[in-house]
Coordinates of N, CA, C and O in Angstrom, one line a residue:
X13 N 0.8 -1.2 0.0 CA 0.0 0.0 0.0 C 0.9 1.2 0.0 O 1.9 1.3 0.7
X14 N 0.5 2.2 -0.9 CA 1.1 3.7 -0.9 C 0.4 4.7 -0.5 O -0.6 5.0 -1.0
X15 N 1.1 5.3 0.6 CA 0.3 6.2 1.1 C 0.7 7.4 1.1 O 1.8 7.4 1.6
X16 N 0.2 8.7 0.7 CA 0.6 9.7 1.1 C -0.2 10.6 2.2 O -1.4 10.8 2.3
X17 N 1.2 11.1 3.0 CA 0.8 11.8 4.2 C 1.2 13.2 4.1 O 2.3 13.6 3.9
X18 N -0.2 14.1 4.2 CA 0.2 15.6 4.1 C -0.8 16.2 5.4 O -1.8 15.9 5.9
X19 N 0.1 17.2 5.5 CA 0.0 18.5 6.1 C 0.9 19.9 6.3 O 2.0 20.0 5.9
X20 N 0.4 20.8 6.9 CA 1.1 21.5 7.1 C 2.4 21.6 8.3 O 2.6 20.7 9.2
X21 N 3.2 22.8 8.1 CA 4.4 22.6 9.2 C 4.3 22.1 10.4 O 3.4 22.7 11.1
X22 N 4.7 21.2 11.1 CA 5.0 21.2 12.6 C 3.5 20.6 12.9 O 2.9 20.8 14.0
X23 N 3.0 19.9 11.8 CA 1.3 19.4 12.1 C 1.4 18.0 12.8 O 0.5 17.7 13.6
X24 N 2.3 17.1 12.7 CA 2.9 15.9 13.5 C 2.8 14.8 12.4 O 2.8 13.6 12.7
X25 N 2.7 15.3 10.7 CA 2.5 13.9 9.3 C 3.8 13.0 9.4 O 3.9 11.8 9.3
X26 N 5.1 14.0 9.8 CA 6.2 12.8 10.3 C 6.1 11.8 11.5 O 6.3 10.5 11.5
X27 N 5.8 12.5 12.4 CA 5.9 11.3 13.6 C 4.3 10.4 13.3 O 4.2 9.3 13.9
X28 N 3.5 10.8 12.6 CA 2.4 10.0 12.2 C 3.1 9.1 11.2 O 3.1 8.0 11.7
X29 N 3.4 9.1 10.5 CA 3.8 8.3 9.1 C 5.1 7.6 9.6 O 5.5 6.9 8.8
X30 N 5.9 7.6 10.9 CA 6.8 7.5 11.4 C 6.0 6.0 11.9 O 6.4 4.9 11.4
X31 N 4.9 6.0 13.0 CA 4.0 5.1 13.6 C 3.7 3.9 12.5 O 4.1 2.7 12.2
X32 N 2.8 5.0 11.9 CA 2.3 4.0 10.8 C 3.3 3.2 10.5 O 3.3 2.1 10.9
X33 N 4.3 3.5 9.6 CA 4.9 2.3 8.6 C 5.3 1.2 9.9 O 5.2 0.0 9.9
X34 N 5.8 2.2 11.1 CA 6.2 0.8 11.8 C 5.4 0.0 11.8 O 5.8 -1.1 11.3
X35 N 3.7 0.3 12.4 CA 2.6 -0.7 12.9 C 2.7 -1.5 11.4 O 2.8 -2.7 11.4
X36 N 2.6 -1.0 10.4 CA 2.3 -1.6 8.7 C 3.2 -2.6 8.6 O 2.9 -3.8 8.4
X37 N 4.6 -2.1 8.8 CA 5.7 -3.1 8.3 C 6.3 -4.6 9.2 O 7.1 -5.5 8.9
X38 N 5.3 -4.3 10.6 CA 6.4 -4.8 12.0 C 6.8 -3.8 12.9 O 6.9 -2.7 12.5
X39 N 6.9 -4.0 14.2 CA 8.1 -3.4 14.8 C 9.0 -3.6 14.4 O 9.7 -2.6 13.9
X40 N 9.4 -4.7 14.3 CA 10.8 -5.0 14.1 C 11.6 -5.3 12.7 O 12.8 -5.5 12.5
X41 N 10.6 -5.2 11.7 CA 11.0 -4.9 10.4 C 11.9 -4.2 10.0 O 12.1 -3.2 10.7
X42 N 12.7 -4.5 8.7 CA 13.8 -3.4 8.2 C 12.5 -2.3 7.7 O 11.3 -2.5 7.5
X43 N 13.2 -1.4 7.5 CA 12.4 -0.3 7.0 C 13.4 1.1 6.5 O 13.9 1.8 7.4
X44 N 13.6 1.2 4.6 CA 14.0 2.6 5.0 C 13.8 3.6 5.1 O 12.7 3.8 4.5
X45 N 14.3 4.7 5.7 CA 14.6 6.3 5.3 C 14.7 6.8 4.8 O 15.9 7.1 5.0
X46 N 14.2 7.6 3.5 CA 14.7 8.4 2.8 C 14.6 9.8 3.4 O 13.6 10.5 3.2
X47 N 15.7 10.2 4.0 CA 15.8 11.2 3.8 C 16.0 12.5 2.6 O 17.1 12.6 2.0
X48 N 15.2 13.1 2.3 CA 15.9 14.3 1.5 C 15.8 15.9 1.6 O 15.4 16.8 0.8
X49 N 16.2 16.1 3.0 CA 16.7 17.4 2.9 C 17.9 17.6 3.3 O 18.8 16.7 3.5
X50 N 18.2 19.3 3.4 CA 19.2 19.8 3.4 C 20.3 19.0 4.7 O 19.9 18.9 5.9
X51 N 21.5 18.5 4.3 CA 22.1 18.3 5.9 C 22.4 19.5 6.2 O 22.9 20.4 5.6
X52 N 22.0 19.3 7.8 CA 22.0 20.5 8.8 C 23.5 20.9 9.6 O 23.7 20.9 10.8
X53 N 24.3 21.3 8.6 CA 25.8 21.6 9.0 C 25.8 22.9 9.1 O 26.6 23.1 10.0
X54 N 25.3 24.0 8.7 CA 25.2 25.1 9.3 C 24.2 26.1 10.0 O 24.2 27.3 10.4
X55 N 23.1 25.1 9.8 CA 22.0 26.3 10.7 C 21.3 25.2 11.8 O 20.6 24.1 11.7
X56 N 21.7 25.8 12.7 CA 21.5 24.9 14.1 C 19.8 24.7 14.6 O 19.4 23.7 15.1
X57 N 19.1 25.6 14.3 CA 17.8 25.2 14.1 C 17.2 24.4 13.4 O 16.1 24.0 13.7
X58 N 18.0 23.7 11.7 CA 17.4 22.8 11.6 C 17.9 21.5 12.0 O 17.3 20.4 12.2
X59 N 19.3 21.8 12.3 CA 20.1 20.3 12.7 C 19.1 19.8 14.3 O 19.0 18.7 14.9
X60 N 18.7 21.0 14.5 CA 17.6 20.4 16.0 C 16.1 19.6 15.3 O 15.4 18.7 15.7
X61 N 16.0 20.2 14.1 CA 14.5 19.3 13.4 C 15.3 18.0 13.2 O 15.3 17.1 14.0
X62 N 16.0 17.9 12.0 CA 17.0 16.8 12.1 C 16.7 15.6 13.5 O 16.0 14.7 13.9
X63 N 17.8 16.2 13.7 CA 18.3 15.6 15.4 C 16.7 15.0 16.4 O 16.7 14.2 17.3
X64 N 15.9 15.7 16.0 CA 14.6 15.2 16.3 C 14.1 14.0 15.8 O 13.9 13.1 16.5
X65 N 14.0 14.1 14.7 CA 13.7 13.0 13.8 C 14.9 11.9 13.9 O 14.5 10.8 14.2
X66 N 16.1 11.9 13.8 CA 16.7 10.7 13.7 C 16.8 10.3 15.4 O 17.5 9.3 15.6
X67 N 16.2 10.9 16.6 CA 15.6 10.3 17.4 C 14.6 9.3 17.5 O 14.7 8.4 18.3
X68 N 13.9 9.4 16.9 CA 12.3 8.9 17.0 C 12.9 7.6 16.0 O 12.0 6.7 15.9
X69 N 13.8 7.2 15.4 CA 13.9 6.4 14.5 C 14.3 5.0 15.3 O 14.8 5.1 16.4
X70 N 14.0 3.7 14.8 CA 14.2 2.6 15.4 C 15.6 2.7 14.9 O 15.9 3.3 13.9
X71 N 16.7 1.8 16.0 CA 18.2 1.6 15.7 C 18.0 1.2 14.2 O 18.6 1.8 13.3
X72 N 17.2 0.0 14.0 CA 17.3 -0.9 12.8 C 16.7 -0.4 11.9 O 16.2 -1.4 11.3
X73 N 16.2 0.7 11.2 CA 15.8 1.1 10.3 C 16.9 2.1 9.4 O 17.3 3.2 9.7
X74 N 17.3 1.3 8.4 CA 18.3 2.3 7.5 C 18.3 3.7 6.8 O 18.1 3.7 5.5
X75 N 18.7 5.0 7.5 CA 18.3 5.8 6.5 C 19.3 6.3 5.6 O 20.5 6.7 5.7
X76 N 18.6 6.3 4.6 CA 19.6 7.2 3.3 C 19.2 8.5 2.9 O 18.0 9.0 2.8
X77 N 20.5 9.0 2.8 CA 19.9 10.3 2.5 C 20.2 10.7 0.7 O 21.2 10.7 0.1
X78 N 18.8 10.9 0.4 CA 18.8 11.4 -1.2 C 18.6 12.4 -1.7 O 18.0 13.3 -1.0
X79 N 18.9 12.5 -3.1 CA 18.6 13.3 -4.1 C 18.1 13.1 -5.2 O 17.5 13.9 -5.9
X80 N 18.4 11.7 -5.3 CA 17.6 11.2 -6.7 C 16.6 10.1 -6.0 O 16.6 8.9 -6.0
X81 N 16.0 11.0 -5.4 CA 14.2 9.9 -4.9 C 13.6 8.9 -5.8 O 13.0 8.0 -5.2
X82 N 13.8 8.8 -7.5 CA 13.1 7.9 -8.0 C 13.7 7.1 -8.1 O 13.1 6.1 -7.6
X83 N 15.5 6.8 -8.7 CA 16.5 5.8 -8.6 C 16.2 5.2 -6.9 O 15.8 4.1 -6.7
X84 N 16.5 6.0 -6.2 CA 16.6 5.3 -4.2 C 15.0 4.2 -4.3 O 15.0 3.1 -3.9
X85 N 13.9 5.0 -5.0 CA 12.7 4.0 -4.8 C 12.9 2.9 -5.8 O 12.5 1.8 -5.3
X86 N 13.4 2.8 -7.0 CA 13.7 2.0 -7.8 C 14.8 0.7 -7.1 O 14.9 -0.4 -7.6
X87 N 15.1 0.9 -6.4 CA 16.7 0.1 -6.5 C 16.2 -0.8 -5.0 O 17.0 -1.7 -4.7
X88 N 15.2 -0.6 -4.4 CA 14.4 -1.6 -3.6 C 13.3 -1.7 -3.5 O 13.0 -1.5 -2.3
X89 N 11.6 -2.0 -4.5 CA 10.7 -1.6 -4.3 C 10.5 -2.6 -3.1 O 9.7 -2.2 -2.2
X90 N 10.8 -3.4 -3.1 CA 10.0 -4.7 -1.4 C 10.4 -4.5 -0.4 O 10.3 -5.3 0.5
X91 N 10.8 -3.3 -0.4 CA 11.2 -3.4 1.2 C 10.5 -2.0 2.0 O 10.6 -0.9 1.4
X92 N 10.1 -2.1 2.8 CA 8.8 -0.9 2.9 C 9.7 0.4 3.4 O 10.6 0.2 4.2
X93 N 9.6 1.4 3.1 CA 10.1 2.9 3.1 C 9.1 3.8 3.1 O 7.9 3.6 2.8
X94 N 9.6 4.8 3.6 CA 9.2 6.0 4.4 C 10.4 7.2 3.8 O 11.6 7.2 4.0
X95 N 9.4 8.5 2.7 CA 10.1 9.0 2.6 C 9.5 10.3 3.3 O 8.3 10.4 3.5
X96 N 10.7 11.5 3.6 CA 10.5 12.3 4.1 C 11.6 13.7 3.6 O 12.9 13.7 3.8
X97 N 11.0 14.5 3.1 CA 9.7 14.7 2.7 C 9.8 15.4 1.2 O 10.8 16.0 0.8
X98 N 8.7 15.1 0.7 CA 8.7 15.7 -0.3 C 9.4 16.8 -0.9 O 10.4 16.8 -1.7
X99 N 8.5 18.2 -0.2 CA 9.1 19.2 0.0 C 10.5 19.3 -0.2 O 10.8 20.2 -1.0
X100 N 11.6 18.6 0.3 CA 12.9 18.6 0.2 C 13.2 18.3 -0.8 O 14.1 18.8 -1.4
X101 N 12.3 17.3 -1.4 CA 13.0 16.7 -2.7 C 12.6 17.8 -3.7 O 13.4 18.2 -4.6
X102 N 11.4 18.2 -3.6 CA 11.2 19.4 -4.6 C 12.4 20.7 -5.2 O 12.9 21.1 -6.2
X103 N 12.4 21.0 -3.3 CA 13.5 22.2 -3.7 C 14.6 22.3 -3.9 O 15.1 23.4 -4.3
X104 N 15.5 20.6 -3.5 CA 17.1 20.5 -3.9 C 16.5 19.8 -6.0 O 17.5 19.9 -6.7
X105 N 15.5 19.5 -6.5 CA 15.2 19.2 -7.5 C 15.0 20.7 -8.6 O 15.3 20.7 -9.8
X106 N 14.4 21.7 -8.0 CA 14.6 23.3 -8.1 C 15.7 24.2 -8.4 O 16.0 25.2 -9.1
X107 N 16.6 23.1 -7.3 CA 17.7 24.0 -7.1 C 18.5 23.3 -8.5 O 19.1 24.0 -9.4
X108 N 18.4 22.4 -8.6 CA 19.4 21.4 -9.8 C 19.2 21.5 -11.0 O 20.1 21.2 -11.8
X109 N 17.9 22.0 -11.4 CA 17.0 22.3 -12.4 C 16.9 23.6 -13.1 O 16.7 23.9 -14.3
X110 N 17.1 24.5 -12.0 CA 17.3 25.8 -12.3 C 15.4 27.0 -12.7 O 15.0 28.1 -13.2
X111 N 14.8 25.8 -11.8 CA 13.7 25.8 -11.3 C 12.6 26.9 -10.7 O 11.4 27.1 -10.9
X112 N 13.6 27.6 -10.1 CA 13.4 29.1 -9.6 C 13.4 30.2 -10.8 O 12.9 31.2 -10.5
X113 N 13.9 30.1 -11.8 CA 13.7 31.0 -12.6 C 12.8 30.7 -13.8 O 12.9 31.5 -14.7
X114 N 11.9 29.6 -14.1 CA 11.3 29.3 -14.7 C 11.7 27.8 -15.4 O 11.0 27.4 -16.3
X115 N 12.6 27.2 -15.1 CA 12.5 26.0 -15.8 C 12.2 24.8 -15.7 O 12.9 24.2 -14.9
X116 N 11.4 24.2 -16.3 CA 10.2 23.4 -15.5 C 11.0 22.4 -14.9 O 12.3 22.4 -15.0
X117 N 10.2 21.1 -14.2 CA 10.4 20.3 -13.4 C 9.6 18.8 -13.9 O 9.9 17.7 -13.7
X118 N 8.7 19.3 -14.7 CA 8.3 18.0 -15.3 C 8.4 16.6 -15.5 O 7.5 15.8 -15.2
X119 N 9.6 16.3 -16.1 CA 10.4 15.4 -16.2 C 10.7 14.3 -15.0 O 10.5 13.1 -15.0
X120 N 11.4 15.2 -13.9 CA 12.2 15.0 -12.8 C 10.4 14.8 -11.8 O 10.4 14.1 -10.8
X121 N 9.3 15.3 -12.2 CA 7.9 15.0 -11.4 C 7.3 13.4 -12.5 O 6.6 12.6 -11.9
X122 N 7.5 13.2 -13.6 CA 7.1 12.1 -13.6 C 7.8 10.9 -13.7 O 7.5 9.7 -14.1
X123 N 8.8 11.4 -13.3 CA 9.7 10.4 -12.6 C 10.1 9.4 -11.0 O 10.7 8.4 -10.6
X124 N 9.6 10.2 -10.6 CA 8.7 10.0 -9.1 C 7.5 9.9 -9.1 O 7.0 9.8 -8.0
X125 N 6.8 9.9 -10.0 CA 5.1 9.4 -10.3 C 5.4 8.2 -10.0 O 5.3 7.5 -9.0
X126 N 6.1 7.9 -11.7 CA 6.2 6.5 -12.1 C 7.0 5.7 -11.1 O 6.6 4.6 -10.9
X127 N 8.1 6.2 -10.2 CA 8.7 5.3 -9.6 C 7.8 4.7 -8.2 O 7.8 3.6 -7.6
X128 N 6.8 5.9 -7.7 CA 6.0 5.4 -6.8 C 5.1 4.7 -7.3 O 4.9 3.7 -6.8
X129 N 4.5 5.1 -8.3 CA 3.4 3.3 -8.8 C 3.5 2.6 -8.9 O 2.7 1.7 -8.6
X130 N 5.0 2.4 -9.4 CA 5.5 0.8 -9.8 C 6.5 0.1 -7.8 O 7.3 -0.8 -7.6
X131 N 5.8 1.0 -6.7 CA 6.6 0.4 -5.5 C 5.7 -0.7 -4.9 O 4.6 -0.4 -4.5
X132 N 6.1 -1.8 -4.9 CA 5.9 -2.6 -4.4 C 5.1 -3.3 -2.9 O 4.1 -4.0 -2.8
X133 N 6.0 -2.7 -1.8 CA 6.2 -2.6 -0.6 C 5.3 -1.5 0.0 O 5.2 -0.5 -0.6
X134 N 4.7 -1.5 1.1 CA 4.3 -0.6 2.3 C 5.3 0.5 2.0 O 6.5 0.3 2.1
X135 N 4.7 2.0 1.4 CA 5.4 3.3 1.2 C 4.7 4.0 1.5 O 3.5 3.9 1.1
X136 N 5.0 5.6 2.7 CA 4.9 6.0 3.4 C 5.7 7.7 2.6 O 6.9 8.0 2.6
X137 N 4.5 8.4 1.8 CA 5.5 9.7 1.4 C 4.8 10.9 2.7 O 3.6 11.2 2.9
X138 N 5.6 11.2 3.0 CA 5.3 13.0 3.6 C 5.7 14.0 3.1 O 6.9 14.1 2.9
X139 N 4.9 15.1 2.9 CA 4.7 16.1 1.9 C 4.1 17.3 2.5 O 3.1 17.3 3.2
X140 N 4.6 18.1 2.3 CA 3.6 19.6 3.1 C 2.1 19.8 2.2 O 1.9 19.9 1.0
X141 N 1.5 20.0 3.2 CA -0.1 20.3 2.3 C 0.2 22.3 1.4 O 0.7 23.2 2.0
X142 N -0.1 22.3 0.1 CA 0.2 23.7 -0.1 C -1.2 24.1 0.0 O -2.1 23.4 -0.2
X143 N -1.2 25.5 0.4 CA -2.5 26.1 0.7 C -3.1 26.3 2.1 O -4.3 26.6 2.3
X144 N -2.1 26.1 2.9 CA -2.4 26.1 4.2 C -1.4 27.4 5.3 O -1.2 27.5 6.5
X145 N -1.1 28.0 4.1 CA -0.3 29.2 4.9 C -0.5 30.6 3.7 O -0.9 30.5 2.5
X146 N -0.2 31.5 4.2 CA 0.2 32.6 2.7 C 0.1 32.2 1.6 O 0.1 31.0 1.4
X147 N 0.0 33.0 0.3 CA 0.5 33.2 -0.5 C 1.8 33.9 -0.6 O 1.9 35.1 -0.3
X148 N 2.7 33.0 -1.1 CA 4.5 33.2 -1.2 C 4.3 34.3 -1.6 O 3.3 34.2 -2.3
X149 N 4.8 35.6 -1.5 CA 5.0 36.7 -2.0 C 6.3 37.2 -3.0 O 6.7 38.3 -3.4
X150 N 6.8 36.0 -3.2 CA 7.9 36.0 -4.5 C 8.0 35.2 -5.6 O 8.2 34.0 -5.3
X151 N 7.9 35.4 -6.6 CA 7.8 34.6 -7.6 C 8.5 32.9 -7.5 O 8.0 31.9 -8.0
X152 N 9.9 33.0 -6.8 CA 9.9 32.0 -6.6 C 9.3 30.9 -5.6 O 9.5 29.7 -5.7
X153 N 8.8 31.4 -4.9 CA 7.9 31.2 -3.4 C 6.6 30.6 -4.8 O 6.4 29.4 -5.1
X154 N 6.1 31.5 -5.4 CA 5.2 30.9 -6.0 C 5.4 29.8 -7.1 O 4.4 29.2 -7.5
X155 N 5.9 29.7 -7.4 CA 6.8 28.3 -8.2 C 6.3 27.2 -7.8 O 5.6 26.3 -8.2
X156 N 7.5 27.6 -6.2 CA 7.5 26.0 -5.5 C 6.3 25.6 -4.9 O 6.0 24.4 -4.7
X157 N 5.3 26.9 -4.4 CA 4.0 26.2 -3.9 C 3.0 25.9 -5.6 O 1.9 25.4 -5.4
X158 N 3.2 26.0 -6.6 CA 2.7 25.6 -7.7 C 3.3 24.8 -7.9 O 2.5 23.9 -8.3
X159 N 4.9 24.2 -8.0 CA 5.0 22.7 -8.2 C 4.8 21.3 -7.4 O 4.6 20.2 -7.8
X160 N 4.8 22.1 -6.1 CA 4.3 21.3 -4.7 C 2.6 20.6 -5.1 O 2.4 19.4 -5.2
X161 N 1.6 21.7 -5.2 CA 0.7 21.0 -5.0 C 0.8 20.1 -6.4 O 0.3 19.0 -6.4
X162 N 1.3 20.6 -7.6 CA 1.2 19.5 -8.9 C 2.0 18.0 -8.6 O 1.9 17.0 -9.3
X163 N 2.8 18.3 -7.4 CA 3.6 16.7 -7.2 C 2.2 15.7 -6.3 O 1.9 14.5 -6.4
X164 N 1.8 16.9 -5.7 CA 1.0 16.0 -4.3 C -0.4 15.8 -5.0 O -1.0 14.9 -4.6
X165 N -0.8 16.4 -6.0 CA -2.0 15.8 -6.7 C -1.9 14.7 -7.5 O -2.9 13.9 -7.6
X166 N -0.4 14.4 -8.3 CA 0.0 13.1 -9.2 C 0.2 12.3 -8.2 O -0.3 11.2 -8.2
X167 N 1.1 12.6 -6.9 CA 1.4 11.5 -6.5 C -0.1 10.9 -5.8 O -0.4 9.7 -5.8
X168 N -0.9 11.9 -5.1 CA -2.1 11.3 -4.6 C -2.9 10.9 -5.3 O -4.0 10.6 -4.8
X169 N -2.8 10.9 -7.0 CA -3.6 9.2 -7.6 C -2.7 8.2 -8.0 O -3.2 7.4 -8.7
X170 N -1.6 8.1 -7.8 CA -1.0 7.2 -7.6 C -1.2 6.0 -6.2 O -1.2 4.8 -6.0
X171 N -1.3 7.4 -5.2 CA -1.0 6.3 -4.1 C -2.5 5.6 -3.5 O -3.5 6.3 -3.8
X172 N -2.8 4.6 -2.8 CA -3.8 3.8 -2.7 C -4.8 4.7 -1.1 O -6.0 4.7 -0.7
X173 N -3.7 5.2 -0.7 CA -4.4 5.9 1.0 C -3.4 7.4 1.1 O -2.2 7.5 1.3
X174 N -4.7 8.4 1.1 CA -3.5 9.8 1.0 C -4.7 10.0 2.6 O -5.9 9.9 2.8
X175 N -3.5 10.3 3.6 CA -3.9 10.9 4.6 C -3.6 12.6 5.2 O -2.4 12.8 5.2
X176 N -4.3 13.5 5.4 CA -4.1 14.7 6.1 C -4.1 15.0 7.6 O -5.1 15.0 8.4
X177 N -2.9 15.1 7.9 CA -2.1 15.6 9.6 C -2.6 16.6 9.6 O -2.3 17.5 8.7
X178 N -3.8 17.1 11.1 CA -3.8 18.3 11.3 C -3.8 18.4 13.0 O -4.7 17.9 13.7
X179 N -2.4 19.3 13.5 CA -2.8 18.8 15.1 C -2.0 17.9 15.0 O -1.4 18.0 16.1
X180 N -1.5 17.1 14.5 CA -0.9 15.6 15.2 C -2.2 14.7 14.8 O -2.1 13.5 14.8
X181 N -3.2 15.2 14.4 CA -4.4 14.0 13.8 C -4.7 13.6 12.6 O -4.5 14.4 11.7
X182 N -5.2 12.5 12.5 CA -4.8 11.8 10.8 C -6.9 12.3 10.5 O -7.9 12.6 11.2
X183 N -6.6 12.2 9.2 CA -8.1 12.7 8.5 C -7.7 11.7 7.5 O -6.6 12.0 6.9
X184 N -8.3 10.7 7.0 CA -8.3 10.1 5.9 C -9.0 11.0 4.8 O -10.1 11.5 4.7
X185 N -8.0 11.0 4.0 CA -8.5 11.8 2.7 C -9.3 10.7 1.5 O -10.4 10.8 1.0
X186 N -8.6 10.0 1.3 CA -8.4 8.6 0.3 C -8.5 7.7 0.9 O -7.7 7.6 1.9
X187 N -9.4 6.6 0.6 CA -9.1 5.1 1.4 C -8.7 4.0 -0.5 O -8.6 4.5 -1.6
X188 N -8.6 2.9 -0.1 CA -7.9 1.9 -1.0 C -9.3 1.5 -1.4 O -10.1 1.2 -0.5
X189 N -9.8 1.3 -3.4 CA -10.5 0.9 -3.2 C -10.5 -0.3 -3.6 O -11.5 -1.0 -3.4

């Protein structure tokens, strides 16, 4: 089953999506991590989100940390994974792309379509809900919340159960039909 888990900041879709795959996969199941955001070597506020998160992680759960999210899902679909989070992958995919000044992303989004359809295994994406804060007031701001929601609409008919974190509480958006 593929699930996507959205909400907004600091709403609790990681430590929810964190539970779930466990309860889904086993406790004691391998399970990996995709990480993909920035590593936190110079700004100490995020290496505390970080440092948060690879708390809450079971010893035995392997995380990797990526950039090419569709190759990392390709190269083990059976083994159940938890990626986190979208968002990250978008804007280091922006940054590579050259994204921010208008060049599309297309390609690099149906490539993570296709690699999450064809996943196998119990998958677990977390993604920020767009539309739940401001309107970005800079063009590039508005980009990423226009490519954001175009990932999280492809990826949520792809995936079989899209859930929304609000509070730390799950709202089934999508169930499996």
């Amino acid at each position: 089953m593929r699930t996507l888990v959205l909400g907004g900041i600091r709403s609790g879709k990681s430590q929810w999506a964190e539970t779930a795959i466990a309860h889904t996969a086993g406790d004691t199941a391998p399970v990996r991590y995709l990480a993909t955001g920035p590593a936190a070597d110079s700004d100490p506020a995020w290496a505390d989100r970080v440092g948060a998160h690879q708390r809450r992680r079971p010893a035995h759960w392997l995380t990797v940390e990526t950039r090419d999210l569709a190759a990392d899902l390709g190269e083990t679909p059976d083994t159940a994974t938890l990626v986190d989070d979208i968002g990250g992958w978008l804007t280091e995919t922006m940054d590579r792309t050259g994204a921010w000044t208008g060049a599309p992303v297309d390609r690099e989004i149906d490539g993570l379509v296709h690699a999450v359809d064809a996943f196998t295994a119990p998958l677990f994406l977390v993604s920020p809900e767009v539309g739940l804060t401001v309107v970005p007031a800079t063009e590039a701001g508005r980009r990423f919340a226009d490519d954001l929601g175009t990932v999280n609409q492809r990826l949520a008919a792809v995936c079989d159960r899209v859930v929304l974190v609000v509070a730390g509480q799950p709202l089934t958006v999508k169930e499996p039909s």
